[in-house]
Coordinates of C-alpha atoms and ligand atoms in Angstrom, one line a residue:
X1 CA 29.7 -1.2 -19.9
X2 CA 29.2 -2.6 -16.6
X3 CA 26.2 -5.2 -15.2
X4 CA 24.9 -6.0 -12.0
X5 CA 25.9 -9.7 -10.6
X6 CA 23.7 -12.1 -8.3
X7 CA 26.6 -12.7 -5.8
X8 CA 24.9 -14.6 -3.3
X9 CA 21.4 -16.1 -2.5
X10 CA 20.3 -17.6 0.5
X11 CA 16.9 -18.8 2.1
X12 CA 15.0 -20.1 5.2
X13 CA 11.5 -21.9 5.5
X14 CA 10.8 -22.4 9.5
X15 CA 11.0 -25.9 11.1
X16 CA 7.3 -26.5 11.6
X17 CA 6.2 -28.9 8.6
X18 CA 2.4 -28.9 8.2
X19 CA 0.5 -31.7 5.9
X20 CA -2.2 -32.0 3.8
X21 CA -3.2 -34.4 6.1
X22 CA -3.0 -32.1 9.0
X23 CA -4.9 -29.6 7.1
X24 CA -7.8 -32.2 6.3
X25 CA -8.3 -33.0 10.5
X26 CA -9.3 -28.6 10.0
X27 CA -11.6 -28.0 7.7
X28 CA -13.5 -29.9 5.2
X29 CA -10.6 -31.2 2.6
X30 CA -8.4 -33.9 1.5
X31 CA -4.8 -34.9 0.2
X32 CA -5.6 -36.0 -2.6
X33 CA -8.3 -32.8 -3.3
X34 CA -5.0 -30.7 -2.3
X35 CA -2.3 -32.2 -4.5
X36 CA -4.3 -32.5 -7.7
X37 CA -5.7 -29.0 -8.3
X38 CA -2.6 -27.5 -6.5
X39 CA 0.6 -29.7 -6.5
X40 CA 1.3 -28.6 -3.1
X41 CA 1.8 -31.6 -0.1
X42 CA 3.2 -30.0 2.8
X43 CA 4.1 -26.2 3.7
X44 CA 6.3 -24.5 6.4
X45 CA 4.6 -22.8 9.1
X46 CA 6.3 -20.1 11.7
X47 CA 6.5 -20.2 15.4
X48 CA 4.1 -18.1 17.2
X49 CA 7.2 -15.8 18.0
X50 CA 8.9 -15.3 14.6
X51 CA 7.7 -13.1 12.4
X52 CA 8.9 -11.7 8.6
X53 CA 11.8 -10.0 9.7
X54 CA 12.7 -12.6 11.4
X55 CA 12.7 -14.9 8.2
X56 CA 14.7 -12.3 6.4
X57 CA 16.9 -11.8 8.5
X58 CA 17.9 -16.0 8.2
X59 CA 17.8 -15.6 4.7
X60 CA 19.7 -12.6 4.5
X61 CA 22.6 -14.2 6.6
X62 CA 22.7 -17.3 4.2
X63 CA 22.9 -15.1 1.1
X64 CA 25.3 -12.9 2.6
X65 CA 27.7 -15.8 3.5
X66 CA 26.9 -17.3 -0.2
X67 CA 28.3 -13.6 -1.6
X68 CA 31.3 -14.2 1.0
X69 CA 30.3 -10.3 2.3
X70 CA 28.8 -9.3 5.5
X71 CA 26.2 -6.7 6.5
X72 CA 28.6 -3.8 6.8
X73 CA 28.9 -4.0 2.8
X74 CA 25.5 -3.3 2.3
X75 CA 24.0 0.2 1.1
X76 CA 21.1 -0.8 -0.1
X77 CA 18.4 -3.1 1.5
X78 CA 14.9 -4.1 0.1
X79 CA 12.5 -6.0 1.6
X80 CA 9.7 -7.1 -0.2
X81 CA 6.6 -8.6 1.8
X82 CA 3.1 -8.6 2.0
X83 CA 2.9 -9.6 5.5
X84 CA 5.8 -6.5 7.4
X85 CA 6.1 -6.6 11.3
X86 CA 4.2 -3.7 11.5
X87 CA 2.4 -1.3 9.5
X88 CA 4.9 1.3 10.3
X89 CA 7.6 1.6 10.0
X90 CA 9.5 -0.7 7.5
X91 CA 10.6 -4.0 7.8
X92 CA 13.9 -3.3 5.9
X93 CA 14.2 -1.4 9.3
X94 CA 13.8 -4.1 11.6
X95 CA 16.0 -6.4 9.5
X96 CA 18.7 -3.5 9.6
X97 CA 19.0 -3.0 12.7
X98 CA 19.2 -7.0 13.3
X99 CA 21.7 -7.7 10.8
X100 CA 23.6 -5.0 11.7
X101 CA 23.4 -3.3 8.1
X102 CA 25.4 0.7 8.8
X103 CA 23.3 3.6 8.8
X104 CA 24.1 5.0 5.4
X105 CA 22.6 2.5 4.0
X106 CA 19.0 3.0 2.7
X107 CA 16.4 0.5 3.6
X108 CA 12.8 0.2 2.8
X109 CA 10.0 -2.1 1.9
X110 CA 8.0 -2.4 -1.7
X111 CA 4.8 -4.1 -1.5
X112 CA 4.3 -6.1 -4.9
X113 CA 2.4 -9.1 -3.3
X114 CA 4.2 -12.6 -5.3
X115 CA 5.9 -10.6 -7.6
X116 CA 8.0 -8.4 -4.7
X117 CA 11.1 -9.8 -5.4
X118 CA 11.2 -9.7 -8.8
X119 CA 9.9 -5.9 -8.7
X120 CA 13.0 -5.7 -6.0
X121 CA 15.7 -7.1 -8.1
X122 CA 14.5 -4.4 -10.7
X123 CA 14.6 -1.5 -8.3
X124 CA 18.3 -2.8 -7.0
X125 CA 19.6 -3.4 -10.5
X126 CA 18.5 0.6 -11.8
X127 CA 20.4 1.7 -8.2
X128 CA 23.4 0.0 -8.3
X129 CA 23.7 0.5 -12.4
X130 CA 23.8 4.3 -11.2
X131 CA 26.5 3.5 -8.9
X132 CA 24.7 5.0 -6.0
X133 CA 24.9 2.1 -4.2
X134 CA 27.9 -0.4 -4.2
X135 CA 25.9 -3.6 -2.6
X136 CA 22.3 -4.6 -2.2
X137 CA 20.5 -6.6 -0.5
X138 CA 17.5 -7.9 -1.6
X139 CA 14.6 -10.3 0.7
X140 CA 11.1 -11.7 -0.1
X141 CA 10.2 -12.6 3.3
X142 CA 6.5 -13.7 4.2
X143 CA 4.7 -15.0 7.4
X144 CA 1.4 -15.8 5.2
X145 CA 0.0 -17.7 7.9
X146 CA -0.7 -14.7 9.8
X147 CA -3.5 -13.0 7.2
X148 CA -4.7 -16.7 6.2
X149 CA -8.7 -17.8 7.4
X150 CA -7.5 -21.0 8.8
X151 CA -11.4 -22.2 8.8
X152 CA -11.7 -21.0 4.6
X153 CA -10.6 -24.0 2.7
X154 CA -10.2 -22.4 -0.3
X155 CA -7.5 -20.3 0.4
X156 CA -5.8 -22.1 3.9
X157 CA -4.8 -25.1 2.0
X158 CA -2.6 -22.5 -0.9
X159 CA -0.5 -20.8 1.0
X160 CA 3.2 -21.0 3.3
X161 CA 5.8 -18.8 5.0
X162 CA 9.3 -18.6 4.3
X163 CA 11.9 -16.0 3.2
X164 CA 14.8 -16.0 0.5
X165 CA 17.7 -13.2 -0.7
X166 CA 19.9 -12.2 -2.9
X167 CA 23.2 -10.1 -2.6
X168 CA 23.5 -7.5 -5.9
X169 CA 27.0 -6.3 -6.9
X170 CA 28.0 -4.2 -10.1
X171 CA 30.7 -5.6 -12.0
X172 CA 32.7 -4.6 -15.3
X173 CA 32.6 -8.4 -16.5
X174 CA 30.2 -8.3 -19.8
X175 CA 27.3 -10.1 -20.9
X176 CA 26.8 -11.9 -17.2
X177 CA 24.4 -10.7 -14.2
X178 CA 20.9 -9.4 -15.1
X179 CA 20.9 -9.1 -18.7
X180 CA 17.2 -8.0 -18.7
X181 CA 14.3 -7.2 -16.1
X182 CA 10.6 -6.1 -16.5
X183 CA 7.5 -5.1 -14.6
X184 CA 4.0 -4.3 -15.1
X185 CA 0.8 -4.2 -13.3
X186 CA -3.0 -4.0 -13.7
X187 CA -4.7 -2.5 -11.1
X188 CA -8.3 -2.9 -12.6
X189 CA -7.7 -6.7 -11.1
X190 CA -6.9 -5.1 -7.4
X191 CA -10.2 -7.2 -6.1
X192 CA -9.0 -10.9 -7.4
X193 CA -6.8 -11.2 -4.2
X194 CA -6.8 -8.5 -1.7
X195 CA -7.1 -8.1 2.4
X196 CA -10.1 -5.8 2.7
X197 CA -10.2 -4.0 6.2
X198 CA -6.9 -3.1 8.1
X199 CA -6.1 0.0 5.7
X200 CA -7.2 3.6 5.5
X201 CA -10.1 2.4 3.2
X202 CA -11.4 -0.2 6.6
X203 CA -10.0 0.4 9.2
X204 CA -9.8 -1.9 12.0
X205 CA -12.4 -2.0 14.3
X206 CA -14.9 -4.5 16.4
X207 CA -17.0 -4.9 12.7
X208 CA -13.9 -5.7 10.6
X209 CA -12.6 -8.6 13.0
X210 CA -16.0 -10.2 13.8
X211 CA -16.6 -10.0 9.2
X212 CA -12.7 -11.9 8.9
X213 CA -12.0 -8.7 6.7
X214 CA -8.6 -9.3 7.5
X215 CA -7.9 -12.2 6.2
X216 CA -7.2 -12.9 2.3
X217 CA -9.9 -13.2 -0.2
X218 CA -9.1 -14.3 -3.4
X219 CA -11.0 -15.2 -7.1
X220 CA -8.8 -18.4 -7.6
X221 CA -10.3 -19.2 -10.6
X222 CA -9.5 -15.5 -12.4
X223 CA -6.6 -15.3 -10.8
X224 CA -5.4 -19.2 -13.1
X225 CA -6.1 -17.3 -16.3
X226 CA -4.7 -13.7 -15.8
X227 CA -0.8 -15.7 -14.2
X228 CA -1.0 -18.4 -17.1
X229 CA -1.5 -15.3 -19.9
X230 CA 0.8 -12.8 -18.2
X231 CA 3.8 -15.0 -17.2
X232 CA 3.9 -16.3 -21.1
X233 CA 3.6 -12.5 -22.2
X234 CA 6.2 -11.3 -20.0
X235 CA 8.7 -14.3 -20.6
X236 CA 8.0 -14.3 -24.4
X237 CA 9.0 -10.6 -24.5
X238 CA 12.2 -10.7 -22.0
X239 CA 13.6 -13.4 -24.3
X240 CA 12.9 -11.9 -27.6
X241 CA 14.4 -8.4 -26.1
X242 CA 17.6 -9.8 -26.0
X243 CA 17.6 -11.4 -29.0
X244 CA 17.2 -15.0 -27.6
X245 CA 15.3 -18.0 -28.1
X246 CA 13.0 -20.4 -25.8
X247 CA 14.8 -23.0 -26.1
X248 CA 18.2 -21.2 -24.9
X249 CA 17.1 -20.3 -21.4
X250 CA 18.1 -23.4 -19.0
X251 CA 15.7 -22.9 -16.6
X252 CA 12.8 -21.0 -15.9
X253 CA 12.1 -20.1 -11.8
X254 CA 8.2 -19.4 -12.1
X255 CA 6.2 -18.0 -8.7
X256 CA 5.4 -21.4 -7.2
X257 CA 1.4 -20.4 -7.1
X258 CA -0.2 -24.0 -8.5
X259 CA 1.6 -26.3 -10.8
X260 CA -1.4 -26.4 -12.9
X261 CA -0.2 -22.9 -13.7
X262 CA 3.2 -23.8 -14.6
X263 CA 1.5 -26.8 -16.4
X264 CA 0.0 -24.3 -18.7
X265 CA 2.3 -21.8 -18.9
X266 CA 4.9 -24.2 -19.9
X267 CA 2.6 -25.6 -22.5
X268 CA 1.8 -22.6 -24.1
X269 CA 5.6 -21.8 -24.2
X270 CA 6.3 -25.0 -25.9
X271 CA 8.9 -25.8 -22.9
X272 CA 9.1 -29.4 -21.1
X273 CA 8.6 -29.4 -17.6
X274 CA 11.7 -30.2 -16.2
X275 CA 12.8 -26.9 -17.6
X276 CA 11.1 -25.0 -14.7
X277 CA 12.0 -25.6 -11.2
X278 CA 9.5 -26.5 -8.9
X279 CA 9.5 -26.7 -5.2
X280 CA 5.7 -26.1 -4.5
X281 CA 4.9 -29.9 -3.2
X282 CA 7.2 -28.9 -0.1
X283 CA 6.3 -25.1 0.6
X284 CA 3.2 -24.2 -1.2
X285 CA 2.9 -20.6 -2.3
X286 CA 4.6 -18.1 0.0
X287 CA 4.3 -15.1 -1.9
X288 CA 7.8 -13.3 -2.4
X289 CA 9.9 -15.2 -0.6
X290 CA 8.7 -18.0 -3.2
X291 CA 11.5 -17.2 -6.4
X292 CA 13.9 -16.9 -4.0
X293 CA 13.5 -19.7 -2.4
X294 CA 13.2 -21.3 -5.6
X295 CA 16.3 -20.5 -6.6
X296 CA 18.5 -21.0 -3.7
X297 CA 17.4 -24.3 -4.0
X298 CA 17.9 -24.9 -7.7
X299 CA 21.3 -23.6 -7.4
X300 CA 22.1 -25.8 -4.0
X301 CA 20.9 -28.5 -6.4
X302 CA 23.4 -27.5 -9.1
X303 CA 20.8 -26.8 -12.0
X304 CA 22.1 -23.1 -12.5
X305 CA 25.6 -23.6 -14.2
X306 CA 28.3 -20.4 -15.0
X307 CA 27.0 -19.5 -18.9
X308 CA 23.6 -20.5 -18.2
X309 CA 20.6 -18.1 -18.7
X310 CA 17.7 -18.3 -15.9
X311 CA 13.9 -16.3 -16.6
X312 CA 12.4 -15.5 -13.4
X313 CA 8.7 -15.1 -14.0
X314 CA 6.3 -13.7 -11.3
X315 CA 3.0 -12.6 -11.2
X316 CA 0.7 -11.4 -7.8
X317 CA -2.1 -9.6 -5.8
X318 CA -2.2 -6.3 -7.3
X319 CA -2.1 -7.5 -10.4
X320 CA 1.5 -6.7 -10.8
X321 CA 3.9 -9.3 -13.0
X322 CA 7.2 -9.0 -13.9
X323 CA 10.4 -11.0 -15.4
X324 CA 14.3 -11.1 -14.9
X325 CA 16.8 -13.0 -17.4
X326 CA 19.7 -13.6 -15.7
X327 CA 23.3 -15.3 -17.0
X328 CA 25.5 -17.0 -14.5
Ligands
LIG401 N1 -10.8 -29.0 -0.5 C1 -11.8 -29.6 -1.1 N2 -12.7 -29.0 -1.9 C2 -12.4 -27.7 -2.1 C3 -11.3 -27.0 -1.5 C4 -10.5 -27.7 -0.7 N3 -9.4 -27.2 -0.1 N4 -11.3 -25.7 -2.0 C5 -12.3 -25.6 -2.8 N5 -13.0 -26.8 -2.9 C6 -14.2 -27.1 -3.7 C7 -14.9 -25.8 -4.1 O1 -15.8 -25.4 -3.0 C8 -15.6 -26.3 -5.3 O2 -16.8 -27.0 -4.9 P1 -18.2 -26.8 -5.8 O3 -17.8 -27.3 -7.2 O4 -19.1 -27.7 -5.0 O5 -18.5 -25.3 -5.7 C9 -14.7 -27.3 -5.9 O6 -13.8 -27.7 -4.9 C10 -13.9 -26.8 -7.1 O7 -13.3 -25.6 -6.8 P2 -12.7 -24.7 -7.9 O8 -12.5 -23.3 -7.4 O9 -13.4 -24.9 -9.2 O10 -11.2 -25.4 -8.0 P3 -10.1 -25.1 -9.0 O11 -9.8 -26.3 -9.8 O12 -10.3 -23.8 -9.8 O13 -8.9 -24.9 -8.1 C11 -7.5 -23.2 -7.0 C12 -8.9 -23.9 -7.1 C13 -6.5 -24.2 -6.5 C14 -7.6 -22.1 -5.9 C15 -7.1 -22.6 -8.3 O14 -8.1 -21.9 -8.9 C16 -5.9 -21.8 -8.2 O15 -4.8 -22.2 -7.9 N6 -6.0 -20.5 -8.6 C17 -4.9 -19.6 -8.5 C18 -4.7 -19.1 -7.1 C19 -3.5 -18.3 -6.9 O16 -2.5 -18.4 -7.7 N7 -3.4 -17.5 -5.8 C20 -2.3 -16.8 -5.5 C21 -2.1 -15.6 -6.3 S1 -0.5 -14.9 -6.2 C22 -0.4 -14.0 -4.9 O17 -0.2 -12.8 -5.0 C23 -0.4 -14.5 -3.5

């Protein structure tokens, strides 16, 4: 029996810092309107002249020096991202070719909105479990600001850019690495957060950019309900699947969407709060690079301990949701 190991994570949010307070001198909002329905004070905001591969590939390097490898180990690479360089080709390209990731390896993007790297981690874990691939690695990277109405303040004030990564190994060792991993999705909700022209469906043209159809539009409120009842469905079933209990997981790594989610989602679960790591005050919601991040820091922190068991729990624009268990 062998498992697939987390052998390194890394992640990078870009220098620029911008505040609620910053936010509330552009449109029509305030701090304290920010904080309390969100949780969220401050986000990270990219130059003008980086863009997602460029996050990745920061990540990427700090999870590669985590897993003590370097790019030439990897035969695998995933990036997962809502917001690529281009439309065509892949970002997993760009990133490649930057990081200096060999040509044998394969390297493409999956587009799962929030719950990408969680959706990646799955894909990664199946391949190497084959032993196709010897070494993966894995990036939510996201330059959100990009597909953002800065003048809409219900959407501007939610989200950030930022990118984290994981290193994937198989190992012999027993009972450690990813001990469980699920997805789903439910496309009927494809319309509660979606980027309506720019596609084969609309185009772009004159029309699209003077009607903001690129930017995101998104039914907040529906969108509350559908995370709070998926993330306890899927993190109820991954722990009862492996024959565990709530109260055994050390920490849960939720998509860092609203803390008023969590709030509720760790209510229902019956969990206290400091059971989930949070990190949304400093960088809002940034899509897939938002576990990562998430848990590069909880680990830097030291709340991930050899034996423990971590859920990742992720839901996004599509609707797609998914969970991980993990043991250290
Ligand atoms: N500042 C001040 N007032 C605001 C702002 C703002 N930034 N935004 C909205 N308002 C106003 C609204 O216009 C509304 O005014 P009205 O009552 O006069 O109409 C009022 O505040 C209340 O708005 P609600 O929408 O009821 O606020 P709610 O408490 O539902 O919070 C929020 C809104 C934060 C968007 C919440 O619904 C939410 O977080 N939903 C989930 C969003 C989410 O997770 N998105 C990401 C999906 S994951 C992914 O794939 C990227």
């Amino acid at each position: 029996m062998a498992s697939v190991i987390i052998a390194g994570v890394g992640s990078y949010a870009p220098a620029r810092v911008v505040t609620n307070q910053e936010l509330a001198q552009r449109v029509e909002t305030s701090d304290e309107w920010i904080f309390s329905r969100s949780g969220i004070r401050e986000r990270h905001i990219a130059a003008d002249d980086e863009a997602c591969s460029d996050l990745a590939i920061k990540a990427a390097q700090a999870a590669l020096l985590d897993a003590n490898m370097t790019a030439a180990d990897v035969d695998l690479l995933i990036v997962a991202t809502a917001t690529p360089d281009y439309p065509l080709p892949a970002t997993a390209c760009v990133v490649q070719h930057k990081l200096g990731v060999p040509p044998h390896a394969a390297c493409f993007d999956i587009a799962a909105a929030c719950s990408g790297f969680v959706y990646a981690l799955e894909i990664a874990y199946g391949q190497l479990l084959t032993g196709r691939y010897k070494c993966a690695l894995i990036i939510g990277a996201e330059k959100l600001s990009t597909i953002v109405d800065w003048s809409d303040r219900t959407t501007c004030v939610l989200f950030g850019d930022g990118g984290g990564a994981a290193v994937l190994k198989k190992t012999d060792q027993v009972g450690v690495g990813i001990i469980g991993s699920d997805l789903g999705a439910d496309g009927e909700l494809t319309d509660y957060l979606y980027t309506p022209c720019g596609g084969s469906r609309t185009p772009t043209s004159p029309a699209t950019i003077e009607a903001k159809g690129h930017f995101l539009k998104m039914k907040g409120k529906e969108i509350f309900k559908n995370a709070v009842r998926v993330m306890e469905k899927v993190a109820r079933e991954m722990v009862e699947q492996n024959g565990l209990t709530l109260d055994q997981i050390n920490l849960v790594i939720p998509h860092q969407a609203n803390v008023r989610i969590v709030e509720a989602l760790a209510g229902n679960l019956g969990l206290p709060m400091d059971r989930f790591h949070l990190n949304i005050d400093r960088f809002g919601n940034t899509s897939s690079a938002s576990i990562p991040l998430a848990l590069d820091e909880a680990r830097r922190l030291g709340r991930i301990k050899p034996g423990d068991y971590t859920l990742l729990v992720a839901f996004g624009a599509g609707f797609t949701y998914g969970s991980t268990l993990i043991r250290w």
